[in-house]
Coordinates of C-alpha atoms and ligand atoms in Angstrom, one line a residue:
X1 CA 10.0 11.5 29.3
X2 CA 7.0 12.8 27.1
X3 CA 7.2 11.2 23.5
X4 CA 6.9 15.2 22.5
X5 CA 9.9 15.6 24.8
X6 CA 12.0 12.9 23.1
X7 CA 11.1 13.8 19.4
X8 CA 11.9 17.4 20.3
X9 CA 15.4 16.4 22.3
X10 CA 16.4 14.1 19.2
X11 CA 15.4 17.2 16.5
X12 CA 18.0 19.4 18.3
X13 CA 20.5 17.1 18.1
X14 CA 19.9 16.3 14.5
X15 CA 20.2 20.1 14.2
X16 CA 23.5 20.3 15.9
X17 CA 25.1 17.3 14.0
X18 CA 23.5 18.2 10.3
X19 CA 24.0 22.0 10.9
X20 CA 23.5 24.2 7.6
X21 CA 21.0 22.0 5.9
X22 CA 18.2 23.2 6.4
X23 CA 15.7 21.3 3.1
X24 CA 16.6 18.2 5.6
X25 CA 15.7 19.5 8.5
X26 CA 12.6 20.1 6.9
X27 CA 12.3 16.6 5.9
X28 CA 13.0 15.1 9.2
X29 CA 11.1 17.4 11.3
X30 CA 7.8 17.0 9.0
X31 CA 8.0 13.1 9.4
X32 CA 9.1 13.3 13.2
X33 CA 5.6 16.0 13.7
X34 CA 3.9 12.8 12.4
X35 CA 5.6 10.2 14.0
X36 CA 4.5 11.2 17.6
X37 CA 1.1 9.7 17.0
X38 CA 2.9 6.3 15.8
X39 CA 5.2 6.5 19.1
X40 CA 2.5 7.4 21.2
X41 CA 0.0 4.4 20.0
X42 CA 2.9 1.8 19.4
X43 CA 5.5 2.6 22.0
X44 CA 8.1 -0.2 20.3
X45 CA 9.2 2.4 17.4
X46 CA 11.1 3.9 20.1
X47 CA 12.8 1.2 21.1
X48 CA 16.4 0.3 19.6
X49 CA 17.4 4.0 18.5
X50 CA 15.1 3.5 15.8
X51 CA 14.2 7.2 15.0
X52 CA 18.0 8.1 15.1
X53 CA 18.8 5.3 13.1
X54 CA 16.5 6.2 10.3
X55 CA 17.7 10.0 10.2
X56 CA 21.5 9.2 9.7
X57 CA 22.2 7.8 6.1
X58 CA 23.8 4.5 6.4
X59 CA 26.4 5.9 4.0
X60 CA 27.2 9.8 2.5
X61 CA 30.2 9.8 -0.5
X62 CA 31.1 13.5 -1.5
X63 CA 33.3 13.2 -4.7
X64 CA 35.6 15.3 -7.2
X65 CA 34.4 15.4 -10.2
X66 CA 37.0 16.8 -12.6
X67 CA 35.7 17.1 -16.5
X68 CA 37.5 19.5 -19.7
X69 CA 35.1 21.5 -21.4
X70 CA 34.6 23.0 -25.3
X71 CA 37.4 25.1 -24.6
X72 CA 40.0 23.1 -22.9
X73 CA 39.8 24.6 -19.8
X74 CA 39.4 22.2 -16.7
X75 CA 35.9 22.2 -14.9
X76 CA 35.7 20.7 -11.2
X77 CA 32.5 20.1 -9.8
X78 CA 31.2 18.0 -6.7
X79 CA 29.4 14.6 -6.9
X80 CA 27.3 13.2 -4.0
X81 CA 25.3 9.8 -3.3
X82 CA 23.6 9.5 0.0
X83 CA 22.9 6.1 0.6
X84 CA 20.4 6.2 3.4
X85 CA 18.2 2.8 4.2
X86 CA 18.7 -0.8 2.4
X87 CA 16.3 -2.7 4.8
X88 CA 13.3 -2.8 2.0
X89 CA 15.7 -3.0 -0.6
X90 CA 18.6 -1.7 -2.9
X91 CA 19.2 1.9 -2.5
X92 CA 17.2 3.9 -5.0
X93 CA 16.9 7.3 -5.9
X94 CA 17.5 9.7 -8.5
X95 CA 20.3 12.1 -9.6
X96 CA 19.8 15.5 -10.0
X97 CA 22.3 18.0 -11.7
X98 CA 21.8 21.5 -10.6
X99 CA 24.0 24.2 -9.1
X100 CA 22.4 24.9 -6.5
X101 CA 22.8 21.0 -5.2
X102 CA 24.8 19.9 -1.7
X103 CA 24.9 17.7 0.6
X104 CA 21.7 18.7 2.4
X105 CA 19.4 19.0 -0.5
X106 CA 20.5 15.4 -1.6
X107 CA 20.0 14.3 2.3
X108 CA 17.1 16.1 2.7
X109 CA 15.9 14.3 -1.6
X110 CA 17.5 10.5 0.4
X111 CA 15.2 10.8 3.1
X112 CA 12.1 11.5 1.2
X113 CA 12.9 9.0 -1.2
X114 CA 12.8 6.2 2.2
X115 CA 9.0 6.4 2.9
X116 CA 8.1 7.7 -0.8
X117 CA 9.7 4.0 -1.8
X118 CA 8.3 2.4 0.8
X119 CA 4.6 3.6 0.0
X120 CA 4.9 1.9 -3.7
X121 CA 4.9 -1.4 -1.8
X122 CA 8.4 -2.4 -3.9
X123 CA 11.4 -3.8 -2.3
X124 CA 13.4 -0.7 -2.7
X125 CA 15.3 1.4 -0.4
X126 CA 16.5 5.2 -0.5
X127 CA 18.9 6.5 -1.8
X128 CA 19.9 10.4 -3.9
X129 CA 22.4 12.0 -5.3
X130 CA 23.4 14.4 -8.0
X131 CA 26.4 17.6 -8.3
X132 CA 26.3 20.8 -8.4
X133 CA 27.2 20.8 -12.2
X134 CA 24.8 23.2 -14.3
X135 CA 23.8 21.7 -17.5
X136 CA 22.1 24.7 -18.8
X137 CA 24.0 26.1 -22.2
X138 CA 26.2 23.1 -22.2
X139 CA 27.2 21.2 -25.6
X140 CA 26.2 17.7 -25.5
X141 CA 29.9 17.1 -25.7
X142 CA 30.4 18.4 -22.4
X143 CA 27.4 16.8 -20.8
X144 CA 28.8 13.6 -22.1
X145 CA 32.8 13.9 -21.2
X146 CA 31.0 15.0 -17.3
X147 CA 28.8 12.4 -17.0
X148 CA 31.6 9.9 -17.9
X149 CA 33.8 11.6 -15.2
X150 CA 31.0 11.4 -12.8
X151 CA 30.3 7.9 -13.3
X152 CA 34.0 6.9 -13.2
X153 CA 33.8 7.4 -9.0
X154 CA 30.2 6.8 -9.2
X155 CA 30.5 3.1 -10.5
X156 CA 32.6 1.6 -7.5
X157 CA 29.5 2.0 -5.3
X158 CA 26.3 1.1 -7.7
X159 CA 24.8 -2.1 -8.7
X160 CA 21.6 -3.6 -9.4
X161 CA 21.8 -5.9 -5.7
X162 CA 23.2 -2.4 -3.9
X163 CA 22.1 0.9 -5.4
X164 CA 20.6 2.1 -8.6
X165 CA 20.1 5.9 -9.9
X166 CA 17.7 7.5 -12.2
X167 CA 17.0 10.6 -12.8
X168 CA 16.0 13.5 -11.7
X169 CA 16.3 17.3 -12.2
X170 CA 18.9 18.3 -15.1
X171 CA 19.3 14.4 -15.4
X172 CA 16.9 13.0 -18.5
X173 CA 17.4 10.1 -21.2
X174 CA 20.4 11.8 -22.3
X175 CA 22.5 11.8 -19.3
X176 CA 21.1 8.0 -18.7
X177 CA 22.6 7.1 -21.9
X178 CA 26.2 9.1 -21.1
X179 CA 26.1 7.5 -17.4
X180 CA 25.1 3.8 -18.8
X181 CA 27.4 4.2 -20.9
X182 CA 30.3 4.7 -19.2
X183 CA 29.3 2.0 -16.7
X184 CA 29.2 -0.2 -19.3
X185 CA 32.8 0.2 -20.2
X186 CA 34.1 0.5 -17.2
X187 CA 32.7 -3.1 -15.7
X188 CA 33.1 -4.8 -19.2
X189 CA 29.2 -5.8 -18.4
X190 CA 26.1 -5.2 -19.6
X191 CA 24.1 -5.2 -16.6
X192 CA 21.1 -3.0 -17.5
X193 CA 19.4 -3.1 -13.7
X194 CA 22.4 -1.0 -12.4
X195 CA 20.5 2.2 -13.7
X196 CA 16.7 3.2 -14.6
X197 CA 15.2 5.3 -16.9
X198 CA 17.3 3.8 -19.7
X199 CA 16.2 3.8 -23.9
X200 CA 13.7 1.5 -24.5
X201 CA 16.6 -0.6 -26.7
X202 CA 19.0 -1.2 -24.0
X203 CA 16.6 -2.0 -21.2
X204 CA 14.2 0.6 -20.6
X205 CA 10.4 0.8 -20.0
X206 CA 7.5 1.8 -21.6
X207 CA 6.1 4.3 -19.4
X208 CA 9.0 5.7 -17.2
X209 CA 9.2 8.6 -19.2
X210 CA 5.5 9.5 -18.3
X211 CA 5.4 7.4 -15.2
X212 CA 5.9 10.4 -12.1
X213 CA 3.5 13.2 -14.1
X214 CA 1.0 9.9 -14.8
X215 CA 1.3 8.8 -11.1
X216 CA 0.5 12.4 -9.7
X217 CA -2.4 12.8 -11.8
X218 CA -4.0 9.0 -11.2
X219 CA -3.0 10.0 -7.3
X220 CA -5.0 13.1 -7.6
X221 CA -8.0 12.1 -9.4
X222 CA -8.4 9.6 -6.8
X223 CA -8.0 12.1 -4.0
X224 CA -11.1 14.1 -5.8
X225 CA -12.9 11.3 -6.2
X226 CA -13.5 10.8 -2.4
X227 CA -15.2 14.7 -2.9
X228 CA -17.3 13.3 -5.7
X229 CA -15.4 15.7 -8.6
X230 CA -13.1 14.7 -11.0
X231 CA -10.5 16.3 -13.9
X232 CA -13.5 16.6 -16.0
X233 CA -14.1 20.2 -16.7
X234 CA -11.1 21.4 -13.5
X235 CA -8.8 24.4 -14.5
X236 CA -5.4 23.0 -13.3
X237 CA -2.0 25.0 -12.5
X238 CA 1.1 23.0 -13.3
X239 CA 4.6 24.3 -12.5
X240 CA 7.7 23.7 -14.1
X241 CA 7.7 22.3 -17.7
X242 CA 10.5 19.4 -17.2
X243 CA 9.5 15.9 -17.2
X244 CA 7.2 15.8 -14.2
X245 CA 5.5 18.7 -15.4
X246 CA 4.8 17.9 -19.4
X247 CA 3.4 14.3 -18.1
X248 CA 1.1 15.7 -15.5
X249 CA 0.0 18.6 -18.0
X250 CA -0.4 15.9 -20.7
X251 CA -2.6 13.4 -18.4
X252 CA -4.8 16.4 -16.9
X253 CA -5.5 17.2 -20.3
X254 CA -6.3 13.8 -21.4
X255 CA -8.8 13.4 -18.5
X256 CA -10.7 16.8 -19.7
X257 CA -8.9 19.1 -17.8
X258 CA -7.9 22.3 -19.0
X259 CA -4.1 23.1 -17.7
X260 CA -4.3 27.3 -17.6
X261 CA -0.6 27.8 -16.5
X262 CA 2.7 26.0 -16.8
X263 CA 6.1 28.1 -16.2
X264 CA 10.2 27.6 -16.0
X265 CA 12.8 29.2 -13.6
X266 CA 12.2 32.8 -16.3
X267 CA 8.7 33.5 -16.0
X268 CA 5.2 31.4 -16.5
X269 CA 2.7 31.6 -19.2
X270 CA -0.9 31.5 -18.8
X271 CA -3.3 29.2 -21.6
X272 CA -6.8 29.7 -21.1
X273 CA -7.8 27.7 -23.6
X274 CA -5.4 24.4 -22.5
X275 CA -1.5 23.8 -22.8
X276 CA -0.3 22.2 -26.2
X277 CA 1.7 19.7 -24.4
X278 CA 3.6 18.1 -28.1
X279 CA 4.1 22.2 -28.8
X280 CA 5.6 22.6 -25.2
X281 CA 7.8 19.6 -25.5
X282 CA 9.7 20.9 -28.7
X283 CA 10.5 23.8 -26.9
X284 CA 11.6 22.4 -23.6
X285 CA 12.6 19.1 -24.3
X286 CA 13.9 18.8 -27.3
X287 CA 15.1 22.4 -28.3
X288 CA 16.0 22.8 -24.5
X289 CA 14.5 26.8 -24.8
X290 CA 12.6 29.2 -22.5
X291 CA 9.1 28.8 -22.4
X292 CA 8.2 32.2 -23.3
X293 CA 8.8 31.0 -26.8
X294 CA 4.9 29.0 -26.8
X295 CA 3.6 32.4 -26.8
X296 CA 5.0 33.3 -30.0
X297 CA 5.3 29.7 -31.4
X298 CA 1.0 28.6 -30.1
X299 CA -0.7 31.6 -29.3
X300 CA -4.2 30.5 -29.0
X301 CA -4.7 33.3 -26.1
X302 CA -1.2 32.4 -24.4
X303 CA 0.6 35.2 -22.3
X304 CA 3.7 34.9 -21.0
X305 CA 4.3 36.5 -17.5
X306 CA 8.4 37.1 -17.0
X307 CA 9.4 36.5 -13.4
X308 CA 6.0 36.5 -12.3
X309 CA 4.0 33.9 -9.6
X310 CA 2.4 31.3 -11.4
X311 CA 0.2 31.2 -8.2
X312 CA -1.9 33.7 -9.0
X313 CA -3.8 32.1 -11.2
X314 CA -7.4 30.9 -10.8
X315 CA -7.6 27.0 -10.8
X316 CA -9.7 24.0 -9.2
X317 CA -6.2 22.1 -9.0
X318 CA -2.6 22.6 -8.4
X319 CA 0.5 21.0 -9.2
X320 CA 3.5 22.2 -8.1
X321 CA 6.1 20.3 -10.5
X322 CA 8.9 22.1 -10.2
X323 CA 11.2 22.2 -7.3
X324 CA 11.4 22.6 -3.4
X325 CA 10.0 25.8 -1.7
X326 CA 8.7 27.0 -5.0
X327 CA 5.0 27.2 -3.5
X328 CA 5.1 29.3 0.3
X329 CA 2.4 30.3 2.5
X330 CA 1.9 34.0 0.8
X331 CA 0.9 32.0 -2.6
X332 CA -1.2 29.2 -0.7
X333 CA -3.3 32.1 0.7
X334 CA -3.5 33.4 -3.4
X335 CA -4.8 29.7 -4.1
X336 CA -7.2 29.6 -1.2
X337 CA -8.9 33.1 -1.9
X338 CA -9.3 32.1 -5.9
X339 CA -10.4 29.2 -4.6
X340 CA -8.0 26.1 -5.5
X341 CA -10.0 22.5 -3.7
X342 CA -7.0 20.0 -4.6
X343 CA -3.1 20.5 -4.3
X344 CA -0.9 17.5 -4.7
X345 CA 2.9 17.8 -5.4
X346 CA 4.7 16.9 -8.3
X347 CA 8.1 18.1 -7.1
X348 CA 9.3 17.2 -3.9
X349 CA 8.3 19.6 -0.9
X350 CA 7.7 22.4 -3.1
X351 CA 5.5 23.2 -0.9
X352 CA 6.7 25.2 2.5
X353 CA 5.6 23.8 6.0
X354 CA 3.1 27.0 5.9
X355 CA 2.0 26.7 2.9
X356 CA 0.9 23.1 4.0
X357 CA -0.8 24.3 7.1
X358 CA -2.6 26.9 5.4
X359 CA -4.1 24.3 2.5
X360 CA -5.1 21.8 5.6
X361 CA -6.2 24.7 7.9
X362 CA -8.2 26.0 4.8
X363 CA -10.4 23.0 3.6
X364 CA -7.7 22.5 0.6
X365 CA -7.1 18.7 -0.1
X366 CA -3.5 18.5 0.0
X367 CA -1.4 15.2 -1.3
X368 CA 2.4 15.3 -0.3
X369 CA 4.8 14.4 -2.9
X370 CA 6.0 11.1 -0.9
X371 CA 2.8 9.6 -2.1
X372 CA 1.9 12.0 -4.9
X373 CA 5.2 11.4 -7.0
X374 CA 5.7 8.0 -6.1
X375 CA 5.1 6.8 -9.8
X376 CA 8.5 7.8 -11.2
X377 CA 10.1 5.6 -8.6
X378 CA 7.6 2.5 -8.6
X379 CA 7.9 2.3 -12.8
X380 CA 11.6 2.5 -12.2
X381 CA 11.2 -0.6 -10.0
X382 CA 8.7 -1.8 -12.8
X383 CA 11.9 -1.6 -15.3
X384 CA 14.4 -3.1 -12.4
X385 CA 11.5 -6.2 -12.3
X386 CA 11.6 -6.1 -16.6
X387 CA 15.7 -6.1 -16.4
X388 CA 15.5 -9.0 -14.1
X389 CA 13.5 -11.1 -16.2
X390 CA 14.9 -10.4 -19.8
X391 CA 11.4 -9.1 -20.6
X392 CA 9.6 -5.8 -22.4
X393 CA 6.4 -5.3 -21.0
X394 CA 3.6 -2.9 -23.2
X395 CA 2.6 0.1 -22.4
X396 CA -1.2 -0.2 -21.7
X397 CA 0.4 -3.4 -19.4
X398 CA 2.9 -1.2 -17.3
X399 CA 0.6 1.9 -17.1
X400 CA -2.1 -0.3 -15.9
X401 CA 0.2 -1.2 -13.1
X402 CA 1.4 2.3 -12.5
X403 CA -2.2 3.2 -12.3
X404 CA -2.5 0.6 -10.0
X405 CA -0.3 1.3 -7.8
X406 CA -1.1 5.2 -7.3
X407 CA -4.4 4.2 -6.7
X408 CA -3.3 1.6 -3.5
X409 CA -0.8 4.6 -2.4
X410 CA -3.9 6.5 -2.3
X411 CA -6.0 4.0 -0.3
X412 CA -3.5 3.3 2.0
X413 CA -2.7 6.9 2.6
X414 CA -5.6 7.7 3.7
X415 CA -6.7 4.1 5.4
X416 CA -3.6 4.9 7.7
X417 CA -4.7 8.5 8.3
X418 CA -8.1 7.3 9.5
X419 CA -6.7 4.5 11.5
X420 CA -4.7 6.9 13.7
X421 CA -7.1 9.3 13.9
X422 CA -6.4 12.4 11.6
X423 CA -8.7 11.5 8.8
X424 CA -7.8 13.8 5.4
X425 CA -4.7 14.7 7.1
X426 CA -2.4 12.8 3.5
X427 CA 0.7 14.1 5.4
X428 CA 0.0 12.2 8.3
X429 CA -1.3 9.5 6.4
X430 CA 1.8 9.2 3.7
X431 CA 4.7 9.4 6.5
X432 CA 2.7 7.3 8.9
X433 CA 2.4 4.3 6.3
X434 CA 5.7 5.0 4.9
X435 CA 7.6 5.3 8.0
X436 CA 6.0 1.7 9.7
X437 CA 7.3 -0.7 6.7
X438 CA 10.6 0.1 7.0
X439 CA 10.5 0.5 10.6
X440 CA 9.4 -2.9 11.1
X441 CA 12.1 -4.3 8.6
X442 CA 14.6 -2.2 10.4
X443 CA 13.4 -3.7 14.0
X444 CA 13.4 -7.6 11.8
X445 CA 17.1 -6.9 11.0
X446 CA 18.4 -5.9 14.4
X447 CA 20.7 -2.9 14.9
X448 CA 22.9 -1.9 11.8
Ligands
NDP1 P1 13.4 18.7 -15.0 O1 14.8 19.1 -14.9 O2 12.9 17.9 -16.1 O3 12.4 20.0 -14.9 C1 12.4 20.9 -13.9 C2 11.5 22.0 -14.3 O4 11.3 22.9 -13.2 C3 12.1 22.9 -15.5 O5 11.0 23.3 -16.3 C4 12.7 24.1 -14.7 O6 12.8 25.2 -15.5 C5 11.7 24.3 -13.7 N1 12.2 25.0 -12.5 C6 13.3 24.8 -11.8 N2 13.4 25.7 -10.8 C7 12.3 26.5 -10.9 C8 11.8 27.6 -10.2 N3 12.4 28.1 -9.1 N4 10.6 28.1 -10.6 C9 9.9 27.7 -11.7 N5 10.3 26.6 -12.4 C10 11.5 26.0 -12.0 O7 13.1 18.0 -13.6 P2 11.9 16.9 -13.2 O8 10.7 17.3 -13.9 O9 12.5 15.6 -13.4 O10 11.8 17.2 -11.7 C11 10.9 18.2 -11.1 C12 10.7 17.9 -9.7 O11 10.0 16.6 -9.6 C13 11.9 17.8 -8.8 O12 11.5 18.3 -7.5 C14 12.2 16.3 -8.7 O13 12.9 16.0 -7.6 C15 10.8 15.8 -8.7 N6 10.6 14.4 -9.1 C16 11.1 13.9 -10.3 C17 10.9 12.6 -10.7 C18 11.2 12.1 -12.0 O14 10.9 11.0 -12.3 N7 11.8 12.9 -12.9 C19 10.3 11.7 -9.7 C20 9.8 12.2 -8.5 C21 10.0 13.5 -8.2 P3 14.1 25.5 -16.4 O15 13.8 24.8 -17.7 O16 14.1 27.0 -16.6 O17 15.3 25.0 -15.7

């Protein structure tokens, strides 16, 4: 049988046995398009069921989550943790808190989160979870009474030798702090490397907070650098206005970019003249409002758009740092004809499988999010390696390592994409590279 023929007989049957989840089927079948170049030149990966293998978690918990809000009434929501592939390293991955979360957007979030770890060159596996609880117009009470009942089922299967969360959509410093927290009391320990993204008191990092919207924008000023351009002088489109977002905005910025759009699930607003990024984090992160209030609040030319496509706006550079599917292959032909030359991906797979095809098809640089977003992750393992050692690095210290590190995703990316022939093709390049380190460690360990 063709390799073709064997990816394409083991993608049905991944259909058949993960049916209704269709963000991980878009995962798996991505990384399988590239992986029949890998099976093709080193026929081994298909030995031992090792494809198979790496698309079934080694572990899925689905949980009750039962919480009493402001009123008194009982709340039940679901909690997940997909623990999919130890054999680089504890599980790790982050949490996110959303309704619209289930078990295949956390599968689909795990098996990212494999090659995306891999690629830092960390000894950490992958791992996500997260519930379908909506944290928007919540008290902080109730945040904190859920995330104690979500940790009280979580704790039994966490720890810094076997899996360890972060964050990640609707999950910040605050939740870290309620989760932590409860973990705390619950194992009578203060083990600190059982969760990252913590307060720099109790065992945080410099850094982390910036660390994924830094990463993205060292990643992608490397990417341009191999065209000869730079930030310097670039119009750049960022999506979203969460974490990823007001870091990548903020570093842009600081590298003389001008960042002409940022938006949130209501609408986007356009700033021709630059994003006040400390304006934009009062509103979003610490006043938790829309962002149609920086119109009001800035000015300075702002116009706020309600409900409208961010992607319509003329840029040299895109960042898509809000959430999957949020960028689809009507608004990559919008970028192309205004002319966008460098998309990288904040978010993970916001981009659609067209929209992909028409940014490679098109001459668009295009940087998937497995390599792109990779710094949230490596600083996390940054804070595990701080934890470990009783030690605080600086700032200028652990953003000189996160800078190194985005910089040898980067090289490596595209070293791999060259050596197996589909030079520029970052896709290829970040699953390829991704996919053989833990494949090797998986072959090392025998079949578990
Ligand atoms: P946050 O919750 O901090 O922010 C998410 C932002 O995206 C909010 O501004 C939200 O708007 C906006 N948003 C959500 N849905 C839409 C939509 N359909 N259209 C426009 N805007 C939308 O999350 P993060 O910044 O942490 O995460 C963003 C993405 O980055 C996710 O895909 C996450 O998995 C990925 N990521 C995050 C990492 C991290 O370290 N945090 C690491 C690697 C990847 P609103 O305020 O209205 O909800």
């Amino acid at each position: 049988m063709s390799i073709d023929q064997q990816i394409s007989e083991y993608y049905d049957k991944l259909l058949k046995r993960n049916a209704g989840e269709p963000e991980f089927h878009q995962a798996v079948s991505e990384v399988l398009d590239s992986l029949k170049v890998v099976l093709g030149k080193d026929p081994h990966y298909a030995d031992d069921g090792l494809v198979e293998r790496l698309c079934e978690p080694e572990r899925q918990l689905i949980f009750r989550v039962p919480w009493i809000d402001d009123k008194g009434d009982i709340q039940v929501n679901r909690g997940f943790r997909v623990q999919f592939n130890s054999a680089l390293g504890p599980y790790k991955g982050g949490l996110r808190f959303h309704p619209s979360v289930n078990l295949g957007i956390i599968k689909f979030l795990g098996f990212e989160q494999i090659f995306k770890n891999s690629l830092t060159g960390l000894p950490i596996g992958g791992g996500k979870g997260g519930s379908d609880f909506d944290p928007k117009g919540r008290s902080d009470r109730e945040i904190m009474r859920f995330c104690q009942s979500f940790m009280t089922e979580l704790q039994r299967h966490i720890g810094e030798y076997r899996d360890v969360p972060a964050g990640d959509i609707g999950v910040g410093g605050r939740e870290i702090g309620y989760l932590f927290g409860q973990y705390r009391r619950l194992s009578n320990q203060h083990e600190s490397g059982v969760l990252t993204g913590k307060g720099l008191t109790w065992g945080g990092s410099l850094v982390r907070t910036e660390a994924t919207g830094y990463g993205l924008v060292y990643l992608t000023a490397e990417m341009m650098r191999t065209h000869k351009e730079s930030f310097g002088g670039a119009k750049v489109i960022v999506s979203g206005s969460g974490n990823v977002a007001l870091y990548a905005a903020e570093k842009a910025q600081q590298l003389g970019a001008t960042v002409v759009a940022m938006s949130d699930s209501s609408g986007y607003i356009t700033t021709p003249n630059g994003v006040d990024v400390d304006a934009l984090k009062d509103i979003k992160e610490v006043r938790r409002e829309r962002i149609s209030a920086y119109v009001e609040e800035v000015g300075n030319g702002a116009q706020y758009h309600a409900g409208g496509n961010i992607w319509e706006v003329e840029a040299d550079v895109a960042l898509p740092c809000a959430t999957q599917n949020e960028l689809d292959g009507e608004s990559a032909k919008l970028l192309v004809a205004n002319g966008i030359r460098y998309v990288a991906e904040g978010a993970n797979m916001p981009c659609t499988p067209e929209a992909v095809h028409y940014f490679q098809a098109n001459g668009t640089a295009f940087a998937p999010g497995k390599a792109a977003n990779a710094g949230g992750v490596a600083t996390s393992a940054l804070e595990m390696q701080q934890n470990a050692t009783r030690d605080s690095w600086s700032f200028e210290y652990t953003d000189g390592r996160l800078h190194q590190i985005m910089s040898n995703i980067f090289k490596n990316v595209e070293r791999t994409a060259r050596d197996y022939g589909c030079e520029g093709d970052y896709v290829a390049g970040a699953n390829i590279a991704g996919f053989k380190k833990v494949a090797d460690a998986m072959l090392a360990q025998g079949v578990i």
